[in-house]
Amino acid sequence: MQILALVPGGIGDQLLFFPTLDDIKRYYPQAQIDVVVEPRSRGAYRACKHFHDKSLNTLVFDYKDRNGLADWGNLLGNLRDRQYDAAMSLGTNKGIGFLLWLAGIPTRIGYVAANSKNPLLTNPIPLKTEQYAAAMYHDLLGGFGIASPCPELGVTLLKEDLKWAETERQKLGIQDSGYIIIHGGSSKLAAAKGIDKIYPAEKWQKIIQQLQERQPQLPIVLISGPEDKKLTSKIVASSPEIKIISPPDVGKLAAAIAGANLMVCTDSAPMHLAVAVQVYTVALFGPTDPTKLLPSADKFIGLKSPTGKMADISPQLVLEKILG
């Protein structure tokens, strides 16, 4: 079976789709899956086992770009050439059903909102946005007649990525101790959309200072990615003893997080990786809803801003959750 999945969104969206991929392969072990992702998100599949066993391939298409008819025509041509047996779309754009119909794909699975129809979908699935996003994506398997519970989110850690993380711990002098890892929150796309996902540096500084006083035996490691440098430099300015780690890809980031005792972060891709590697997590949420982005489990705590603004989350409340 040749299966197509259209998965718009960032790295976090791809990670949340992994349980659905796992169940597709469980029920259809011989299936070959092509996932169409945005360029910024392709790296997520370094942490997907199906990518490494060659049963999954990634194709790139920038859903959010100002695509003209030629761009959509090229995508349509590629889809028609591959002769898929079934396709599923995680987006809610009704035009996707038309695209899949034009591509000649016989089984077309996608969401429909309440009291809505999309006649070009052969297997419409009710859109239930009130649940954990991984479970919402997993609902699409109803289009294949699969009604099993959503598996836990998980990732594959390559030996080379684990070795990289171990080498970094040796460089930082923390190979013989646990550590707290922090991701301050930064996203150019979120900022461009006006979505508040960054916790202020001065509040991170208060949390870090208190942690260092109360848990001096646990080093604090700050993740610094390409979009985080401005924020991390502000945090480090008042706490120069903080360790900095800069993983070059998703696999090495996951390996660095996997070695931590605790992750403290904002709503971000590193948060989903912490869930995937089962690290205790305290995550801060501004306008987004923690119940939709964290699984229901004691080891994953979501702190929602009372106002919807990240800056209005009290450092003291964060510390209480960490130390409690």
mmCIF file of C-alpha atoms in Angstrom:
data_model
loop_
_atom_site.group_PDB
_atom_site.id
_atom_site.type_symbol
_atom_site.label_atom_id
_atom_site.label_comp_id
_atom_site.label_asym_id
_atom_site.label_seq_id
_atom_site.Cartn_x
_atom_site.Cartn_y
_atom_site.Cartn_z
ATOM 1 C CA MET A 1 0.000 0.000 0.000
ATOM 2 C CA GLN A 2 1.211 3.486 -0.896
ATOM 3 C CA ILE A 3 -0.001 6.062 1.643
ATOM 4 C CA LEU A 4 0.294 9.833 1.463
ATOM 5 C CA ALA A 5 0.128 12.126 4.509
ATOM 6 C CA LEU A 6 -0.119 15.906 4.198
ATOM 7 C CA VAL A 7 1.254 17.321 7.457
ATOM 8 C CA PRO A 8 1.506 21.113 7.582
ATOM 9 C CA GLY A 9 2.985 22.843 10.614
ATOM 10 C CA GLY A 10 6.214 22.972 12.555
ATOM 11 C CA ILE A 11 8.451 20.335 14.092
ATOM 12 C CA GLY A 12 6.068 19.914 17.004
ATOM 13 C CA ASP A 13 3.219 18.999 14.650
ATOM 14 C CA GLN A 14 5.386 16.336 12.999
ATOM 15 C CA LEU A 15 6.343 14.850 16.366
ATOM 16 C CA LEU A 16 2.692 14.719 17.419
ATOM 17 C CA PHE A 17 1.967 12.792 14.217
ATOM 18 C CA PHE A 18 4.492 10.045 15.071
ATOM 19 C CA PRO A 19 1.980 7.909 17.076
ATOM 20 C CA THR A 20 -0.304 7.864 14.017
ATOM 21 C CA LEU A 21 2.589 6.737 11.836
ATOM 22 C CA ASP A 22 3.402 4.002 14.357
ATOM 23 C CA ASP A 23 -0.121 2.616 14.169
ATOM 24 C CA ILE A 24 -0.243 2.771 10.371
ATOM 25 C CA LYS A 25 2.868 0.608 10.309
ATOM 26 C CA ARG A 26 1.434 -1.695 12.981
ATOM 27 C CA TYR A 27 -1.691 -2.405 10.937
ATOM 28 C CA TYR A 28 -0.031 -2.146 7.513
ATOM 29 C CA PRO A 29 3.590 -3.287 8.070
ATOM 30 C CA GLN A 30 4.357 -3.345 4.335
ATOM 31 C CA ALA A 31 3.014 0.183 3.709
ATOM 32 C CA GLN A 32 5.241 2.794 2.122
ATOM 33 C CA ILE A 33 4.432 6.256 3.478
ATOM 34 C CA ASP A 34 5.222 9.639 1.955
ATOM 35 C CA VAL A 35 4.827 12.655 4.232
ATOM 36 C CA VAL A 36 4.574 16.121 2.686
ATOM 37 C CA VAL A 37 6.084 18.617 5.137
ATOM 38 C CA GLU A 38 7.184 22.234 5.200
ATOM 39 C CA PRO A 39 10.933 22.836 4.695
ATOM 40 C CA ARG A 40 11.347 24.014 8.305
ATOM 41 C CA SER A 41 9.899 20.761 9.637
ATOM 42 C CA ARG A 42 11.654 18.081 7.616
ATOM 43 C CA GLY A 43 14.374 17.649 10.248
ATOM 44 C CA ALA A 44 11.842 16.213 12.705
ATOM 45 C CA TYR A 45 12.000 12.887 10.876
ATOM 46 C CA ARG A 46 15.570 12.298 12.011
ATOM 47 C CA ALA A 47 13.868 11.103 15.205
ATOM 48 C CA CYS A 48 11.371 8.829 13.385
ATOM 49 C CA LYS A 49 12.214 5.126 13.182
ATOM 50 C CA HIS A 50 10.214 4.634 9.983
ATOM 51 C CA PHE A 51 12.382 7.180 8.202
ATOM 52 C CA HIS A 52 15.491 5.165 9.047
ATOM 53 C CA ASP A 53 14.044 1.805 8.001
ATOM 54 C CA LYS A 54 13.253 3.382 4.582
ATOM 55 C CA SER A 55 9.492 2.790 4.873
ATOM 56 C CA LEU A 56 8.842 6.522 5.105
ATOM 57 C CA ASN A 57 9.905 9.297 2.770
ATOM 58 C CA THR A 58 9.578 13.073 3.191
ATOM 59 C CA LEU A 59 8.533 15.426 0.411
ATOM 60 C CA VAL A 60 8.793 19.195 0.818
ATOM 61 C CA PHE A 61 6.055 21.725 0.126
ATOM 62 C CA ASP A 62 5.689 25.099 1.843
ATOM 63 C CA TYR A 63 1.990 25.208 2.672
ATOM 64 C CA LYS A 64 2.303 28.696 4.157
ATOM 65 C CA ASP A 65 4.084 30.247 1.179
ATOM 66 C CA ARG A 66 2.236 32.329 -1.374
ATOM 67 C CA ASN A 67 1.954 29.436 -3.752
ATOM 68 C CA GLY A 68 0.808 30.106 -7.293
ATOM 69 C CA LEU A 69 -0.918 27.750 -9.719
ATOM 70 C CA ALA A 70 2.480 26.503 -10.919
ATOM 71 C CA ASP A 71 3.468 25.479 -7.362
ATOM 72 C CA TRP A 72 0.228 23.588 -6.784
ATOM 73 C CA GLY A 73 0.510 22.110 -10.277
ATOM 74 C CA ASN A 74 3.985 20.757 -9.503
ATOM 75 C CA LEU A 75 2.744 19.204 -6.273
ATOM 76 C CA LEU A 76 -0.249 17.685 -8.055
ATOM 77 C CA GLY A 77 2.011 16.225 -10.748
ATOM 78 C CA ASN A 78 4.245 14.609 -8.139
ATOM 79 C CA LEU A 79 1.255 13.097 -6.345
ATOM 80 C CA ARG A 80 -0.253 11.713 -9.533
ATOM 81 C CA ASP A 81 3.040 10.127 -10.550
ATOM 82 C CA ARG A 82 3.299 8.184 -7.287
ATOM 83 C CA GLN A 83 -0.124 6.524 -7.619
ATOM 84 C CA TYR A 84 -1.137 6.458 -3.955
ATOM 85 C CA ASP A 85 -3.764 4.041 -2.650
ATOM 86 C CA ALA A 86 -4.799 6.353 0.187
ATOM 87 C CA ALA A 87 -4.137 9.857 1.466
ATOM 88 C CA MET A 88 -4.760 11.654 4.743
ATOM 89 C CA SER A 89 -4.596 15.360 5.453
ATOM 90 C CA LEU A 90 -3.982 16.927 8.858
ATOM 91 C CA GLY A 91 -5.030 20.330 7.574
ATOM 92 C CA THR A 92 -8.614 21.605 7.472
ATOM 93 C CA ASN A 93 -8.488 23.447 4.139
ATOM 94 C CA LYS A 94 -11.386 22.135 2.041
ATOM 95 C CA GLY A 95 -9.316 22.654 -1.107
ATOM 96 C CA ILE A 96 -7.062 19.759 -0.062
ATOM 97 C CA GLY A 97 -9.888 17.327 -0.806
ATOM 98 C CA PHE A 98 -10.020 18.752 -4.321
ATOM 99 C CA LEU A 99 -6.238 18.339 -4.686
ATOM 100 C CA LEU A 100 -6.376 14.695 -3.590
ATOM 101 C CA TRP A 101 -9.308 14.040 -5.940
ATOM 102 C CA LEU A 102 -7.399 15.568 -8.851
ATOM 103 C CA ALA A 103 -4.424 13.358 -7.932
ATOM 104 C CA GLY A 104 -6.626 10.311 -8.505
ATOM 105 C CA ILE A 105 -6.175 8.929 -4.986
ATOM 106 C CA PRO A 106 -9.087 6.527 -4.347
ATOM 107 C CA THR A 107 -9.209 6.774 -0.529
ATOM 108 C CA ARG A 108 -9.151 10.381 0.710
ATOM 109 C CA ILE A 109 -9.219 10.951 4.482
ATOM 110 C CA GLY A 110 -9.527 14.334 6.176
ATOM 111 C CA TYR A 111 -11.308 16.328 8.845
ATOM 112 C CA VAL A 112 -14.755 17.823 8.675
ATOM 113 C CA ALA A 113 -16.057 20.229 11.296
ATOM 114 C CA ALA A 114 -19.427 19.736 12.986
ATOM 115 C CA ASN A 115 -22.363 20.367 10.655
ATOM 116 C CA SER A 116 -19.976 20.537 7.720
ATOM 117 C CA LYS A 117 -19.305 18.357 4.672
ATOM 118 C CA ASN A 118 -16.541 17.846 2.153
ATOM 119 C CA PRO A 119 -17.907 15.677 -0.655
ATOM 120 C CA LEU A 120 -14.431 15.202 -2.153
ATOM 121 C CA LEU A 121 -13.296 13.254 0.917
ATOM 122 C CA THR A 122 -14.237 9.600 0.699
ATOM 123 C CA ASN A 123 -13.659 9.041 4.426
ATOM 124 C CA PRO A 124 -14.427 12.240 6.401
ATOM 125 C CA ILE A 125 -13.419 12.258 10.073
ATOM 126 C CA PRO A 126 -15.100 14.502 12.704
ATOM 127 C CA LEU A 127 -12.681 17.177 13.898
ATOM 128 C CA LYS A 128 -12.371 17.001 17.709
ATOM 129 C CA THR A 129 -10.067 19.840 18.713
ATOM 130 C CA GLU A 130 -10.749 19.623 22.447
ATOM 131 C CA GLN A 131 -8.362 16.672 22.938
ATOM 132 C CA TYR A 132 -4.599 16.132 22.988
ATOM 133 C CA ALA A 133 -3.332 16.939 19.503
ATOM 134 C CA ALA A 134 -1.633 13.549 19.022
ATOM 135 C CA ALA A 135 -4.984 11.851 19.703
ATOM 136 C CA MET A 136 -6.731 14.255 17.316
ATOM 137 C CA TYR A 137 -4.301 13.302 14.524
ATOM 138 C CA HIS A 138 -4.736 9.634 15.422
ATOM 139 C CA ASP A 139 -8.501 9.976 14.818
ATOM 140 C CA LEU A 140 -7.709 10.072 11.086
ATOM 141 C CA LEU A 141 -6.963 6.346 11.238
ATOM 142 C CA GLY A 142 -10.709 5.884 11.519
ATOM 143 C CA GLY A 143 -10.614 6.398 7.761
ATOM 144 C CA PHE A 144 -8.767 3.060 7.551
ATOM 145 C CA GLY A 145 -11.186 1.378 9.948
ATOM 146 C CA ILE A 146 -8.642 1.546 12.802
ATOM 147 C CA ALA A 147 -10.194 2.334 16.191
ATOM 148 C CA SER A 148 -7.308 1.600 18.589
ATOM 149 C CA PRO A 149 -6.210 4.032 21.331
ATOM 150 C CA CYS A 150 -3.507 6.531 20.428
ATOM 151 C CA PRO A 151 -0.027 5.194 21.338
ATOM 152 C CA GLU A 152 2.309 7.255 23.494
ATOM 153 C CA LEU A 153 4.489 9.800 21.748
ATOM 154 C CA GLY A 154 7.953 8.389 21.142
ATOM 155 C CA VAL A 155 11.103 9.067 19.148
ATOM 156 C CA THR A 156 14.130 7.088 17.995
ATOM 157 C CA LEU A 157 17.522 8.120 19.371
ATOM 158 C CA LEU A 158 20.385 7.281 17.039
ATOM 159 C CA LYS A 159 23.673 6.020 18.490
ATOM 160 C CA GLU A 160 25.545 8.933 16.937
ATOM 161 C CA ASP A 161 23.167 11.417 18.588
ATOM 162 C CA LEU A 162 23.493 9.757 21.996
ATOM 163 C CA LYS A 163 27.281 9.817 21.580
ATOM 164 C CA TRP A 164 27.141 13.523 20.686
ATOM 165 C CA ALA A 165 25.101 14.270 23.813
ATOM 166 C CA GLU A 166 27.524 12.297 25.993
ATOM 167 C CA THR A 167 30.491 14.193 24.525
ATOM 168 C CA GLU A 168 28.744 17.505 25.204
ATOM 169 C CA ARG A 169 28.082 16.508 28.818
ATOM 170 C CA GLN A 170 31.767 15.712 29.222
ATOM 171 C CA LYS A 171 32.717 19.121 27.807
ATOM 172 C CA LEU A 172 30.303 20.809 30.225
ATOM 173 C CA GLY A 173 31.573 18.754 33.163
ATOM 174 C CA ILE A 174 28.198 17.223 33.984
ATOM 175 C CA GLN A 175 28.727 13.643 32.826
ATOM 176 C CA ASP A 176 28.598 12.346 36.402
ATOM 177 C CA SER A 177 25.506 14.235 37.562
ATOM 178 C CA GLY A 178 21.968 14.870 36.522
ATOM 179 C CA TYR A 179 20.900 18.265 35.297
ATOM 180 C CA ILE A 180 17.940 20.545 34.712
ATOM 181 C CA ILE A 181 17.504 21.569 31.097
ATOM 182 C CA ILE A 182 15.708 24.794 30.135
ATOM 183 C CA HIS A 183 14.329 26.041 26.832
ATOM 184 C CA GLY A 184 13.355 29.698 27.107
ATOM 185 C CA GLY A 185 11.051 29.782 24.092
ATOM 186 C CA SER A 186 11.568 31.475 20.767
ATOM 187 C CA SER A 187 9.987 31.180 17.331
ATOM 188 C CA LYS A 188 10.242 33.590 14.447
ATOM 189 C CA LEU A 189 7.041 32.246 12.923
ATOM 190 C CA ALA A 190 5.124 32.558 16.203
ATOM 191 C CA ALA A 191 6.399 36.114 16.627
ATOM 192 C CA ALA A 192 5.398 36.955 13.057
ATOM 193 C CA LYS A 193 1.899 35.691 13.802
ATOM 194 C CA GLY A 194 1.744 37.573 17.084
ATOM 195 C CA ILE A 195 1.669 34.353 19.145
ATOM 196 C CA ASP A 196 3.267 34.858 22.550
ATOM 197 C CA LYS A 197 5.609 31.913 23.247
ATOM 198 C CA ILE A 198 8.605 33.602 24.895
ATOM 199 C CA TYR A 199 8.966 33.845 28.665
ATOM 200 C CA PRO A 200 10.863 37.030 29.656
ATOM 201 C CA ALA A 201 14.575 36.666 30.347
ATOM 202 C CA GLU A 202 14.371 38.457 33.701
ATOM 203 C CA LYS A 203 11.806 35.944 34.943
ATOM 204 C CA TRP A 204 13.911 33.030 33.788
ATOM 205 C CA GLN A 205 16.788 34.604 35.711
ATOM 206 C CA LYS A 206 14.724 34.613 38.923
ATOM 207 C CA ILE A 207 13.789 30.956 38.470
ATOM 208 C CA ILE A 208 17.366 29.943 37.741
ATOM 209 C CA GLN A 209 18.797 31.847 40.701
ATOM 210 C CA GLN A 210 16.322 30.205 43.078
ATOM 211 C CA LEU A 211 17.031 26.770 41.638
ATOM 212 C CA GLN A 212 20.755 27.267 42.060
ATOM 213 C CA GLU A 213 20.239 28.232 45.702
ATOM 214 C CA ARG A 214 17.906 25.365 46.519
ATOM 215 C CA GLN A 215 19.395 22.632 44.304
ATOM 216 C CA PRO A 216 23.095 23.548 44.035
ATOM 217 C CA GLN A 217 24.043 19.950 43.184
ATOM 218 C CA LEU A 218 22.051 20.032 39.920
ATOM 219 C CA PRO A 219 23.672 21.939 37.037
ATOM 220 C CA ILE A 220 21.384 23.999 34.827
ATOM 221 C CA VAL A 221 21.731 23.616 31.066
ATOM 222 C CA LEU A 222 20.205 26.138 28.688
ATOM 223 C CA ILE A 223 19.253 25.120 25.141
ATOM 224 C CA SER A 224 20.423 27.672 22.593
ATOM 225 C CA GLY A 225 19.125 27.182 19.069
ATOM 226 C CA PRO A 226 19.350 29.444 16.004
ATOM 227 C CA GLU A 227 16.280 31.433 17.098
ATOM 228 C CA ASP A 228 17.148 31.475 20.810
ATOM 229 C CA LYS A 229 20.482 33.276 20.874
ATOM 230 C CA LYS A 230 19.137 36.718 21.787
ATOM 231 C CA LEU A 231 17.083 35.340 24.662
ATOM 232 C CA THR A 232 19.794 32.998 25.951
ATOM 233 C CA SER A 233 22.403 35.771 25.932
ATOM 234 C CA LYS A 234 20.129 37.877 28.178
ATOM 235 C CA ILE A 235 19.607 34.988 30.584
ATOM 236 C CA VAL A 236 23.298 34.121 30.770
ATOM 237 C CA ALA A 237 24.223 37.765 31.401
ATOM 238 C CA SER A 238 23.087 37.490 35.041
ATOM 239 C CA SER A 239 23.970 33.818 35.513
ATOM 240 C CA PRO A 240 27.292 33.174 33.746
ATOM 241 C CA GLU A 241 27.690 29.779 35.437
ATOM 242 C CA ILE A 242 24.820 28.338 33.394
ATOM 243 C CA LYS A 243 25.842 25.664 30.917
ATOM 244 C CA ILE A 244 24.897 26.192 27.258
ATOM 245 C CA ILE A 245 24.127 23.453 24.762
ATOM 246 C CA SER A 246 23.444 23.989 21.043
ATOM 247 C CA PRO A 247 22.249 20.772 19.368
ATOM 248 C CA PRO A 248 22.566 21.034 15.565
ATOM 249 C CA ASP A 249 19.508 18.895 14.802
ATOM 250 C CA VAL A 250 16.373 17.370 16.313
ATOM 251 C CA GLY A 251 18.011 14.018 17.028
ATOM 252 C CA LYS A 252 20.808 15.516 19.094
ATOM 253 C CA LEU A 253 18.363 17.839 20.843
ATOM 254 C CA ALA A 254 16.275 14.813 21.846
ATOM 255 C CA ALA A 255 19.390 13.019 23.115
ATOM 256 C CA ALA A 256 20.412 16.055 25.194
ATOM 257 C CA ILE A 257 16.939 16.265 26.722
ATOM 258 C CA ALA A 258 16.837 12.516 27.403
ATOM 259 C CA GLY A 259 19.790 12.814 29.792
ATOM 260 C CA ALA A 260 18.117 15.456 31.973
ATOM 261 C CA ASN A 261 16.310 15.005 35.292
ATOM 262 C CA LEU A 262 13.848 17.758 34.465
ATOM 263 C CA MET A 263 12.822 19.910 31.508
ATOM 264 C CA VAL A 264 11.475 23.433 32.072
ATOM 265 C CA CYS A 265 10.270 25.063 28.888
ATOM 266 C CA THR A 266 7.581 26.865 26.968
ATOM 267 C CA ASP A 267 5.139 25.439 24.438
ATOM 268 C CA SER A 268 7.669 24.354 21.810
ATOM 269 C CA ALA A 269 9.196 21.454 19.898
ATOM 270 C CA PRO A 270 11.650 20.707 22.772
ATOM 271 C CA MET A 271 8.605 20.244 25.028
ATOM 272 C CA HIS A 272 7.254 17.511 22.739
ATOM 273 C CA LEU A 273 10.685 15.872 22.653
ATOM 274 C CA ALA A 274 10.769 15.857 26.465
ATOM 275 C CA VAL A 275 7.408 14.074 26.462
ATOM 276 C CA ALA A 276 8.668 11.605 23.858
ATOM 277 C CA VAL A 277 11.733 10.660 25.922
ATOM 278 C CA GLN A 278 9.696 10.591 29.168
ATOM 279 C CA VAL A 279 11.534 13.365 31.029
ATOM 280 C CA TYR A 280 9.683 15.160 33.810
ATOM 281 C CA THR A 281 8.475 18.426 32.309
ATOM 282 C CA VAL A 282 7.133 21.749 33.536
ATOM 283 C CA ALA A 283 5.904 23.718 30.525
ATOM 284 C CA LEU A 284 4.673 27.316 30.412
ATOM 285 C CA PHE A 285 1.714 28.276 28.216
ATOM 286 C CA GLY A 286 0.490 31.705 27.222
ATOM 287 C CA PRO A 287 -2.392 31.777 24.706
ATOM 288 C CA THR A 288 -2.232 28.038 23.918
ATOM 289 C CA ASP A 289 -4.032 25.308 25.867
ATOM 290 C CA PRO A 290 -1.848 22.780 27.757
ATOM 291 C CA THR A 291 -4.551 20.088 27.675
ATOM 292 C CA LYS A 292 -4.285 20.020 23.864
ATOM 293 C CA LEU A 293 -0.496 19.937 23.751
ATOM 294 C CA LEU A 294 0.501 17.757 26.724
ATOM 295 C CA PRO A 295 -0.688 14.222 27.468
ATOM 296 C CA SER A 296 -2.541 13.632 30.695
ATOM 297 C CA ALA A 297 0.193 12.328 33.022
ATOM 298 C CA ASP A 298 1.591 13.396 36.391
ATOM 299 C CA LYS A 299 5.101 13.853 35.015
ATOM 300 C CA PHE A 300 4.025 16.476 32.451
ATOM 301 C CA ILE A 301 2.805 19.705 34.048
ATOM 302 C CA GLY A 302 1.385 22.583 32.036
ATOM 303 C CA LEU A 303 1.217 26.052 33.610
ATOM 304 C CA LYS A 304 -1.322 28.249 31.855
ATOM 305 C CA SER A 305 -1.033 32.040 32.135
ATOM 306 C CA PRO A 306 -4.079 33.521 33.890
ATOM 307 C CA THR A 307 -4.190 36.290 31.277
ATOM 308 C CA GLY A 308 -2.978 34.420 28.193
ATOM 309 C CA LYS A 309 0.310 36.355 28.330
ATOM 310 C CA MET A 310 3.536 34.471 29.056
ATOM 311 C CA ALA A 311 4.937 37.339 31.124
ATOM 312 C CA ASP A 312 2.078 36.992 33.616
ATOM 313 C CA ILE A 313 3.149 33.540 34.775
ATOM 314 C CA SER A 314 4.679 33.982 38.211
ATOM 315 C CA PRO A 315 8.261 32.692 38.659
ATOM 316 C CA GLN A 316 7.225 31.635 42.144
ATOM 317 C CA LEU A 317 4.478 29.400 40.747
ATOM 318 C CA VAL A 318 6.974 27.830 38.336
ATOM 319 C CA LEU A 319 9.360 27.145 41.229
ATOM 320 C CA GLU A 320 6.575 25.602 43.302
ATOM 321 C CA LYS A 321 5.801 23.168 40.511
ATOM 322 C CA ILE A 322 9.471 22.331 39.979
ATOM 323 C CA LEU A 323 10.343 21.857 43.637
ATOM 324 C CA GLY A 324 7.012 20.295 44.574
#
